[in-house]
Amino acid sequence: MIDVIERGRAMLELSIDGPLGFEGFEIGETYYYELVQKSSLKHAPELHVRIYASDDDQEVGRFQCVKTRVFLRHFNRKVRF
């Protein structure tokens, strides 16, 4: 089960290169994100962020997942809702 903890829009401010690189994500562009938590009886809950290819929360489709620390290092949260 996955619980959404926070939703909003964030601007990519620092390039994500190497194995964490995002294809099609541009510095200075704003993207819709969700901070989510995986709930499991076998493991401790784990937080991660889904970053969608669009900034439109009504048009959620393709997304990339990153650890919370990577998200906080590379993105600036602009608007939360």
Coordinates of C-alpha atoms in Angstrom, one line a residue:
M1 CA 0.0 0.0 0.0
I2 CA 1.2 3.5 -0.8
D3 CA 0.2 6.6 1.1
V4 CA 0.6 10.1 -0.3
I5 CA 2.2 12.4 2.4
E6 CA 2.5 15.6 0.4
R7 CA 1.7 16.9 -3.1
G8 CA 2.9 20.0 -4.9
R9 CA 5.0 21.5 -7.6
A10 CA 8.8 21.8 -7.6
M11 CA 11.4 23.4 -9.8
L12 CA 14.4 21.5 -10.9
E13 CA 17.4 23.6 -9.9
L14 CA 20.4 21.3 -10.1
S15 CA 21.1 18.8 -12.9
I16 CA 20.7 15.1 -12.0
D17 CA 23.5 13.3 -13.9
G18 CA 24.8 9.8 -13.8
P19 CA 22.7 6.8 -12.8
L20 CA 20.2 9.1 -11.2
G21 CA 19.7 11.2 -14.4
F22 CA 16.3 12.1 -15.6
E23 CA 15.6 11.9 -19.3
G24 CA 13.5 14.8 -20.4
F25 CA 13.7 16.8 -17.2
E26 CA 15.1 20.4 -17.7
I27 CA 16.7 22.8 -15.2
G28 CA 14.3 25.7 -14.5
E29 CA 11.2 23.7 -15.3
T30 CA 8.5 23.0 -12.8
Y31 CA 7.1 19.5 -12.2
Y32 CA 4.3 17.9 -10.1
Y33 CA 5.6 15.7 -7.3
E34 CA 4.2 13.4 -4.6
L35 CA 6.0 12.4 -1.4
V36 CA 4.9 8.9 -0.8
Q37 CA 5.4 6.2 1.8
K38 CA 5.4 2.5 1.2
S39 CA 3.6 0.7 4.0
S40 CA 4.5 -2.9 4.6
L41 CA 4.2 -5.3 7.5
K42 CA 7.6 -6.9 6.6
H43 CA 9.6 -3.7 6.4
A44 CA 9.8 -0.3 8.0
P45 CA 8.0 2.3 5.9
E46 CA 10.1 4.0 3.3
L47 CA 9.7 7.5 1.9
H48 CA 10.4 8.4 -1.7
V49 CA 9.3 11.0 -4.2
R50 CA 7.5 10.5 -7.5
I51 CA 8.3 13.3 -9.9
Y52 CA 5.9 13.5 -12.9
A53 CA 6.9 14.7 -16.4
S54 CA 4.3 17.4 -16.2
D55 CA 3.5 20.2 -13.7
D56 CA -0.2 19.5 -14.2
D57 CA -1.7 17.4 -11.3
Q58 CA -4.6 16.5 -13.6
E59 CA -2.2 15.0 -16.1
V60 CA -0.3 12.5 -14.0
G61 CA 1.3 9.8 -16.1
R62 CA 4.9 8.9 -16.5
F63 CA 7.0 9.5 -13.4
Q64 CA 10.5 9.0 -12.0
C65 CA 11.1 7.9 -8.4
V66 CA 13.9 9.3 -6.2
K67 CA 14.9 9.1 -2.6
T68 CA 13.8 12.1 -0.5
R69 CA 17.3 13.4 0.0
V70 CA 18.0 13.5 -3.8
F71 CA 14.7 15.4 -4.3
L72 CA 15.5 17.9 -1.6
R73 CA 19.0 18.5 -3.1
H74 CA 17.9 19.0 -6.7
F75 CA 14.4 20.5 -6.5
N76 CA 12.9 23.6 -4.9
R77 CA 9.3 23.0 -3.6
K78 CA 7.3 25.9 -4.8
V79 CA 3.6 25.3 -4.1
R80 CA 2.1 22.6 -1.9
F81 CA -1.5 21.6 -1.9

